[in-house]
Coordinates of C-alpha atoms and ligand atoms in Angstrom, one line a residue:
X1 CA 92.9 -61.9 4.2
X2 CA 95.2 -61.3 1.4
X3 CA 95.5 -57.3 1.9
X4 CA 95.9 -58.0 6.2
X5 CA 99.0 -60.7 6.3
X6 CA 101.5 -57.8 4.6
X7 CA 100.1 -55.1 7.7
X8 CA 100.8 -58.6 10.0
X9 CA 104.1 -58.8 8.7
X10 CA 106.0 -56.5 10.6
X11 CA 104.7 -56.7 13.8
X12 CA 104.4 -60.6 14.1
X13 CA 108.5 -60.9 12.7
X14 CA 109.0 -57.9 15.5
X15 CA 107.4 -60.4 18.2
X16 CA 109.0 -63.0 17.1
X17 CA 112.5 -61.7 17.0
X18 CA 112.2 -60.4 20.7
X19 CA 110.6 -63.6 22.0
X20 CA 113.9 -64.9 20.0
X21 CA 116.1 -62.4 22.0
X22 CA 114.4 -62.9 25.4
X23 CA 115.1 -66.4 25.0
X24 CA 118.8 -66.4 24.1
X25 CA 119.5 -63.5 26.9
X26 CA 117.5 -66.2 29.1
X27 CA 119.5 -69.1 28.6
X28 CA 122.7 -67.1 29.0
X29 CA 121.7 -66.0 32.0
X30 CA 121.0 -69.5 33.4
X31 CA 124.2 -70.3 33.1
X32 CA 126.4 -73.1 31.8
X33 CA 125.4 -76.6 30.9
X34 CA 128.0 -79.1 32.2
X35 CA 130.2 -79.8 29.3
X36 CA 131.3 -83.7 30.5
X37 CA 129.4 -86.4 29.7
X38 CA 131.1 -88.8 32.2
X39 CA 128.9 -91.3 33.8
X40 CA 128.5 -92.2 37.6
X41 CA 128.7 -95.8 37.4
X42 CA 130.1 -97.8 40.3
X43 CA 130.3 -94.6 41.9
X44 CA 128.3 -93.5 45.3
X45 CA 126.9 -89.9 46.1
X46 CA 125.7 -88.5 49.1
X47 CA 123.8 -85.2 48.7
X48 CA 122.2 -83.6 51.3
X49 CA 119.2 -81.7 51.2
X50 CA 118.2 -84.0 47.6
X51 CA 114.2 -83.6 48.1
X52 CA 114.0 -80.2 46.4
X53 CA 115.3 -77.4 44.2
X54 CA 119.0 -77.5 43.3
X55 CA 119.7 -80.6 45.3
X56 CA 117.1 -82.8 43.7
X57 CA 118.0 -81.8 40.4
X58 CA 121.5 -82.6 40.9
X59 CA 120.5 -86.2 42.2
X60 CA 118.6 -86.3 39.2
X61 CA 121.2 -85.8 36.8
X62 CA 123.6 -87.9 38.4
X63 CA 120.9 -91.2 39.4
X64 CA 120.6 -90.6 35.2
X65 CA 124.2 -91.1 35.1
X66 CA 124.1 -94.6 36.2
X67 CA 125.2 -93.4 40.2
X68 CA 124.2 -94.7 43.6
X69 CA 122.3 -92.0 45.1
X70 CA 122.2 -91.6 48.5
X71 CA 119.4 -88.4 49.3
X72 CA 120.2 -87.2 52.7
X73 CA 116.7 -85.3 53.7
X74 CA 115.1 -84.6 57.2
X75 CA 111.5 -85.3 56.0
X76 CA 111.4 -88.8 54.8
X77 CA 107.6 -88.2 52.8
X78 CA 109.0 -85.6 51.1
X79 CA 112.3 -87.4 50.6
X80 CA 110.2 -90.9 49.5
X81 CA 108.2 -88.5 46.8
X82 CA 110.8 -87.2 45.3
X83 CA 112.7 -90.3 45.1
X84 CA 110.2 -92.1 43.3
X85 CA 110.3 -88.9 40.8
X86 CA 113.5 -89.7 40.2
X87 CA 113.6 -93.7 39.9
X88 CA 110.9 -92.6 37.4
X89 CA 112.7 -90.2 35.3
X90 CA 116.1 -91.3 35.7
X91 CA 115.1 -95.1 35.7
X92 CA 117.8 -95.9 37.5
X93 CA 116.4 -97.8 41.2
X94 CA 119.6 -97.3 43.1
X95 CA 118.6 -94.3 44.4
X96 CA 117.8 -94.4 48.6
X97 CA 116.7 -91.8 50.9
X98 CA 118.3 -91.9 54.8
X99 CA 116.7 -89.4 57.3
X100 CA 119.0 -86.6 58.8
X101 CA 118.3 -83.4 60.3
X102 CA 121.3 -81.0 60.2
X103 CA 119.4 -78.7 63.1
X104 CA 120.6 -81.8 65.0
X105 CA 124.1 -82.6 65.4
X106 CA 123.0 -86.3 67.0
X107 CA 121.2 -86.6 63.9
X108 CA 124.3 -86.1 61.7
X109 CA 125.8 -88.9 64.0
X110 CA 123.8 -91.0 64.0
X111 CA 123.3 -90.3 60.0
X112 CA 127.1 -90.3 59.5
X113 CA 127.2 -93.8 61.4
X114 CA 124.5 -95.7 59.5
X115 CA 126.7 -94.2 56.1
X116 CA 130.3 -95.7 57.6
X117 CA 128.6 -99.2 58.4
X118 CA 126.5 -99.2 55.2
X119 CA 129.1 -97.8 52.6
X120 CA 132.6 -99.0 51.4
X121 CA 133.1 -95.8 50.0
X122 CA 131.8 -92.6 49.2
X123 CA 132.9 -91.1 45.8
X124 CA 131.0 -87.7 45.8
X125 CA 129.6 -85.7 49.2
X126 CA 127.1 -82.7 48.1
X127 CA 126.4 -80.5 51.3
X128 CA 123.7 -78.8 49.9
X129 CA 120.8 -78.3 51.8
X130 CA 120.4 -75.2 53.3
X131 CA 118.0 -72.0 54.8
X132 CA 118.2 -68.4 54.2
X133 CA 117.1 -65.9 56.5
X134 CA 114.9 -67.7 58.6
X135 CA 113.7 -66.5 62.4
X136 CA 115.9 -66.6 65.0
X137 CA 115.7 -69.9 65.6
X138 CA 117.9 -72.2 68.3
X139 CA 119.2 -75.5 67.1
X140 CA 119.0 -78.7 69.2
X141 CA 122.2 -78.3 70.0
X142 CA 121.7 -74.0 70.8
X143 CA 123.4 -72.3 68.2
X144 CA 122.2 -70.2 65.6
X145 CA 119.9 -72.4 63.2
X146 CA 121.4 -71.0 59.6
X147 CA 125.0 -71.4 61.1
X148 CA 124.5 -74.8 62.3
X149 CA 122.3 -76.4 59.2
X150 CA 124.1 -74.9 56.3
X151 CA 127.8 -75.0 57.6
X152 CA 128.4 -76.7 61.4
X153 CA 126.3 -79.7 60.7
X154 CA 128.0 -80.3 57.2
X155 CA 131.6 -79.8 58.8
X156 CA 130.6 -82.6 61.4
X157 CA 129.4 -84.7 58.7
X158 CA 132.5 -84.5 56.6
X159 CA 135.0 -85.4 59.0
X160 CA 132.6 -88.4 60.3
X161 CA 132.5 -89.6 57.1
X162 CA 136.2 -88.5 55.2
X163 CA 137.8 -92.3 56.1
X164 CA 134.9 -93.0 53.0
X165 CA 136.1 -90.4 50.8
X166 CA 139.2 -91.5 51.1
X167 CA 138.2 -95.3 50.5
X168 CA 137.3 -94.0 47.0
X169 CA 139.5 -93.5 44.4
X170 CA 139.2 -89.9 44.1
X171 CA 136.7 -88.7 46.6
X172 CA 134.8 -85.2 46.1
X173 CA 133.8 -82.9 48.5
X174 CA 131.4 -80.6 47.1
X175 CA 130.0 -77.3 49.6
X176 CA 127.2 -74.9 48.1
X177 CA 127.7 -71.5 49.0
X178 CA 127.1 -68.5 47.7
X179 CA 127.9 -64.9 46.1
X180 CA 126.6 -64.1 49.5
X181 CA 129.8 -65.5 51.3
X182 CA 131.4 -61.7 49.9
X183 CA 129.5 -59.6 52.0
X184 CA 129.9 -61.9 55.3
X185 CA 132.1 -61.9 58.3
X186 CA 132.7 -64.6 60.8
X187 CA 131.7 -62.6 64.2
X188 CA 134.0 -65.1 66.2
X189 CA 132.6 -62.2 69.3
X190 CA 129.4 -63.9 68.9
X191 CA 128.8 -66.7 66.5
X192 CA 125.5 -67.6 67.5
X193 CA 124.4 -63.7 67.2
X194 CA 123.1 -63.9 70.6
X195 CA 123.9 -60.4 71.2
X196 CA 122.4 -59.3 68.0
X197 CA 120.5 -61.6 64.9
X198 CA 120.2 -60.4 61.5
X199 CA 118.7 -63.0 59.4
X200 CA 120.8 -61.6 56.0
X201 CA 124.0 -61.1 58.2
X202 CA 123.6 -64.7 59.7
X203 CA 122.8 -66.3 56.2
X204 CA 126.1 -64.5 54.8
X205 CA 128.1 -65.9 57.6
X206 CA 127.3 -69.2 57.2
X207 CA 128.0 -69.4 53.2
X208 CA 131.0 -67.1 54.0
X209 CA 132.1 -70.2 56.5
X210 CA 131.3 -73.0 53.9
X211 CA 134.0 -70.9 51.9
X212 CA 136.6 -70.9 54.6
X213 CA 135.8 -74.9 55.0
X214 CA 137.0 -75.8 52.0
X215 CA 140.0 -73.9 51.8
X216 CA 141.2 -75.3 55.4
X217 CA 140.2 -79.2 54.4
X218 CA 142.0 -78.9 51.1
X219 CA 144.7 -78.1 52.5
X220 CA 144.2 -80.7 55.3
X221 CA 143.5 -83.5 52.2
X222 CA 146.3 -82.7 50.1
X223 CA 148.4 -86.4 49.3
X224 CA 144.9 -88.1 50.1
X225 CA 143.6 -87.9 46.6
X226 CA 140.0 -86.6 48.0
X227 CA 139.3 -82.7 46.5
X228 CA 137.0 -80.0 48.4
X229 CA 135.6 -77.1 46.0
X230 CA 133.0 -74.8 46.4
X231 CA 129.7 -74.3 44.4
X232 CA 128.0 -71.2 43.5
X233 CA 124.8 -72.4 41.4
X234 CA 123.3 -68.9 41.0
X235 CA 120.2 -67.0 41.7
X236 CA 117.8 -69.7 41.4
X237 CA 113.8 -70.4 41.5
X238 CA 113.9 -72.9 44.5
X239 CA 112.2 -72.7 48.3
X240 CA 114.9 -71.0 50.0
X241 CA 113.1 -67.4 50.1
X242 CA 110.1 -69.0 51.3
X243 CA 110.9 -67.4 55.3
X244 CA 110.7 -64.0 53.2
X245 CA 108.5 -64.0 50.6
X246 CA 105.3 -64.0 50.8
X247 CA 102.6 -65.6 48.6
X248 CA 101.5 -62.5 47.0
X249 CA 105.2 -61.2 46.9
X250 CA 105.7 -64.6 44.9
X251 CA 102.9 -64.0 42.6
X252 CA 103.6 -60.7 41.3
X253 CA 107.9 -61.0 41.0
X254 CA 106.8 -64.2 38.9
X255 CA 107.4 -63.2 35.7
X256 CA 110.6 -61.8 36.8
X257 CA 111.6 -64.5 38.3
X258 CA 110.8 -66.6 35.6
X259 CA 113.4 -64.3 33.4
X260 CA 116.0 -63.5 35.9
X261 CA 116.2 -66.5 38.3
X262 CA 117.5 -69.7 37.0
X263 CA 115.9 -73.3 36.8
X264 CA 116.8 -75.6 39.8
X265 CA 118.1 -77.9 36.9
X266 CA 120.6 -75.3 35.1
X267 CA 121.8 -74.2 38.6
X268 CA 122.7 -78.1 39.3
X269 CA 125.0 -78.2 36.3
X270 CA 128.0 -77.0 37.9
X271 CA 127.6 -79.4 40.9
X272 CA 127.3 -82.3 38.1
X273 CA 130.3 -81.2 36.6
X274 CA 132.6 -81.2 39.7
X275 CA 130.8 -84.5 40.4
X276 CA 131.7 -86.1 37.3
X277 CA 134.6 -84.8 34.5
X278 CA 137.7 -86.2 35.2
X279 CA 139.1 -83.5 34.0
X280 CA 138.5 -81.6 37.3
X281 CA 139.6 -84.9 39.6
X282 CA 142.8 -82.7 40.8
X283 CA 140.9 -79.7 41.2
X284 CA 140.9 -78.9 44.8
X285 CA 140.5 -75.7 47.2
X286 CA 138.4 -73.5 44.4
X287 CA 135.7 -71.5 44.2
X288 CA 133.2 -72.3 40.9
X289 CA 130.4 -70.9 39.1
X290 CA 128.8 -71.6 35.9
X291 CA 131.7 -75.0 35.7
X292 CA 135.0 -72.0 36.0
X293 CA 136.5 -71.6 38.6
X294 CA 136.7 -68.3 39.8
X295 CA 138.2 -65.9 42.6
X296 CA 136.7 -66.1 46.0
X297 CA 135.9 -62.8 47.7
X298 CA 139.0 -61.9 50.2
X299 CA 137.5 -62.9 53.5
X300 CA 136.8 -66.3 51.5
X301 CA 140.7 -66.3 51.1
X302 CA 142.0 -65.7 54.5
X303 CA 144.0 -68.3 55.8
X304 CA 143.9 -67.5 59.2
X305 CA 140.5 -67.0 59.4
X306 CA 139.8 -70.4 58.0
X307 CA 142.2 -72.0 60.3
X308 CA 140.6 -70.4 63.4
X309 CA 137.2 -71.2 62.5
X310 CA 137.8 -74.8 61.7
X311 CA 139.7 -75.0 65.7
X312 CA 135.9 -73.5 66.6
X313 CA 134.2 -75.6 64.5
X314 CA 136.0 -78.9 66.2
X315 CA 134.8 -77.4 69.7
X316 CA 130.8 -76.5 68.6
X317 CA 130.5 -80.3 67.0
X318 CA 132.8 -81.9 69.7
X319 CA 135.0 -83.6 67.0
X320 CA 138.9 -83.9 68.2
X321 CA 141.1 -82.8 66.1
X322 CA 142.3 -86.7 64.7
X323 CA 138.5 -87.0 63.7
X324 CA 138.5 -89.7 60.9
X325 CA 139.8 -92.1 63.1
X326 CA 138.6 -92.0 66.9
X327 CA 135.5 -89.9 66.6
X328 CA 133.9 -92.5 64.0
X329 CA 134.5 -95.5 65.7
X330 CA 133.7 -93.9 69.2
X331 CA 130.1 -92.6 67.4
X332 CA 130.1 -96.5 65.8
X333 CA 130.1 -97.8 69.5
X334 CA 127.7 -94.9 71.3
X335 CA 125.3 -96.0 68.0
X336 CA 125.2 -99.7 68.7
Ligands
NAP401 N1 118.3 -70.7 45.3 C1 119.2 -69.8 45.2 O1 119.1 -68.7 44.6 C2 120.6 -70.1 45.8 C3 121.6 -69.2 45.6 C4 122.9 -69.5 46.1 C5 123.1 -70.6 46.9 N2 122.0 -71.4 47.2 C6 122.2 -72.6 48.0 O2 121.8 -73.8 47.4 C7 121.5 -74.8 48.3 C8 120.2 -75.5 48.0 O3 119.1 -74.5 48.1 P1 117.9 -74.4 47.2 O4 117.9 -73.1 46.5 O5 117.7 -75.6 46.3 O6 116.7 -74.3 48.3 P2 115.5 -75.3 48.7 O7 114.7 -75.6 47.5 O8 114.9 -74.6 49.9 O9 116.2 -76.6 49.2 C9 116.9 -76.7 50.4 C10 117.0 -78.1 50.9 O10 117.7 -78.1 52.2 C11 116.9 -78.9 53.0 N3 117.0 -78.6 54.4 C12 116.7 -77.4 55.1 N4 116.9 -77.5 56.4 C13 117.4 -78.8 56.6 C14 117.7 -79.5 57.8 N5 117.6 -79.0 59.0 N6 118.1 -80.8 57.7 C15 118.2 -81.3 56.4 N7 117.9 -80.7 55.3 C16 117.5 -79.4 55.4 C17 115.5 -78.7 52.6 O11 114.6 -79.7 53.1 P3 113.0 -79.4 53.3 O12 112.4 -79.5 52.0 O13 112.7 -80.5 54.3 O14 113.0 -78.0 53.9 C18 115.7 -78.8 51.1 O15 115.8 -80.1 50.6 C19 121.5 -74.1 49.7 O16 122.7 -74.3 50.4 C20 121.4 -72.6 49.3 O17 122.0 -71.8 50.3 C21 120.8 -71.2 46.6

């Protein structure tokens, strides 16, 4: 024993230092951890899409942080599961699921009305949920079902809902896109891609859109003391590939993903941290990733463009342009 642990020695301190190295060049990659420790007390959030990956661990963090949590999720057993996760964890009970289906723009509605009769204000509004590269599905409403769920849906939602943000003191408005948006145009020839669908192109479009949003509301909210940002949470170990990978590819890119891709609950942080540091209250119109905010690509930047989509982004959800006002209470009365 005494004449092995010397011939050990090498190669067991060798193993250890690069398990040592993986690690650290793991957690770097994972990105930042959010840096304010500012608690959600008294305040309300609404995060769509809460009952898994990056959206459920964001709702995690911030029921922990004291915060009425408002889970907006189309399946209500899934949403109810992962709920009770969280009141678990988090021990915090405020936490409630309401049902909305963002394939549906009566859903939002009706989702958006329940919200404006229920709440006095909203502090924080996540729109998070989202697919990628799915078939070439229709919505309810016959557009193209990535445009529609990941950006249409949450544009009609904001503006039903913005009279709430602005009820609080300094309302956040909070859009997950991606590094995707840089390689995505808005094809205003044919939005839907009825002439021609490509699941990547689509996908890109749609986070490319969620950019353009919040540049034109920011600009549209500035004097109300409500902020719009964008999130970029990273390459992250969640469901989203699951219309392209399948269960074998899963298997065998596992141990890559487990290096590369990060954990649902790092990719939240930067999401908590627009959430909750006051020291980003004023922040309004950027583009962040790993809690910095950083440059946009250009298409994500052009004015015009943004302008032009949010005129056809009024017409596809049927929203007039004075929104906050005569579209709620009109939805309120159609509800009753
Ligand atoms: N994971 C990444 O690498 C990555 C990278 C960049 C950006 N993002 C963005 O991060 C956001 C969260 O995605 P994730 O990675 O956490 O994926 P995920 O685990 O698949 O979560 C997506 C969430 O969106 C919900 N959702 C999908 N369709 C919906 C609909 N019609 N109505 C209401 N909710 C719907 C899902 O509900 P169900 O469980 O019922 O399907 C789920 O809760 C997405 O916007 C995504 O584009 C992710």
């Amino acid at each position: 024993m005494a004449d092995i642990l010397p011939r050990l020695w090498y190669p067991l301190s060798a193993a250890a230092a690069t398990t040592g190295i993986v690690l650290l060049l793991r957690d770097f990659m994972h990105g930042e951890r959010c840096p304010s420790k500012a608690t959600m007390e008294g305040k309300t959030v609404i995060i769509t899409g809460a009952n898994n990956g990056i959206g459920k661990e964001t709702a995690k963090e911030l029921s922990k942080r004291g915060g009425r949590v408002i889970m907006a999720c189309r399946n209500m057993d899934k949403c109810q599961g992962a709920r009770d996760q969280l009141v678990q964890e988090s021990g915090n009970q405020n936490v409630h699921c309401q049902q909305v289906d963002l394939a549906s723009f009566e859903s939002v509605r009706k989702f958006a009305s329940r919200i404006n009769k229920s709440e006095a204000k909203v502090d924080v509004l996540i729109n998070n949920a989202g697919v990628m590269r799915c078939p070439h599905w229709k919505t309810a409403d016959g557009n193209e079902w990535q445009f529609q769920v990941n950006y249409l849906s949450h544009f009609l939602l904001t503006n039903l809902i913005l009279d709430k943000l602005k009820a609080a003191k300094q309302g956040r408005i909070i859009n997950t896109s991606s590094i995707a948006h840089s390689q995505g145009q808005i094809n205003f020839e044919d939005i839907n891609s009825t002439v021609k669908y490509e699941d990547t192109d689509a996908y890109m479009q749609s986070k490319l859109a969620l950019v353009l949003f919040t540049l034109e509301l920011s600009k549209r909210l500035e004097g109300t003391g409500v902020t719009a940002n964008t999130v970029y949470p990273g390459v992250t170990k969640t469901n989203i590939g699951q219309h392209k990978l399948s269960k074998m590819e899963s298997a065998v890119t596992k141990p890559f993903m487990w290096f590369a891709l990060r954990d649902p609950a790092r990719a939240a942080q930067t999401g908590v941290y627009l959430s909750v540091a006051p020291e980003v209250a004023d922040k309004t119109g950027k583009y962040w990733k790993d809690t910095v905010a950083i440059t946009p690509a250009a298409q994500g930047r052009d004015e015009d463009i943004a302008k032009k989509l949010w005129d056809l982004s009024l017409k596809m959800t049927g929203l007039s342009e004075d929104v906050s006002s005569k579209d709620q209470s009109k939805e309120e009365k159609a509800s009753s």
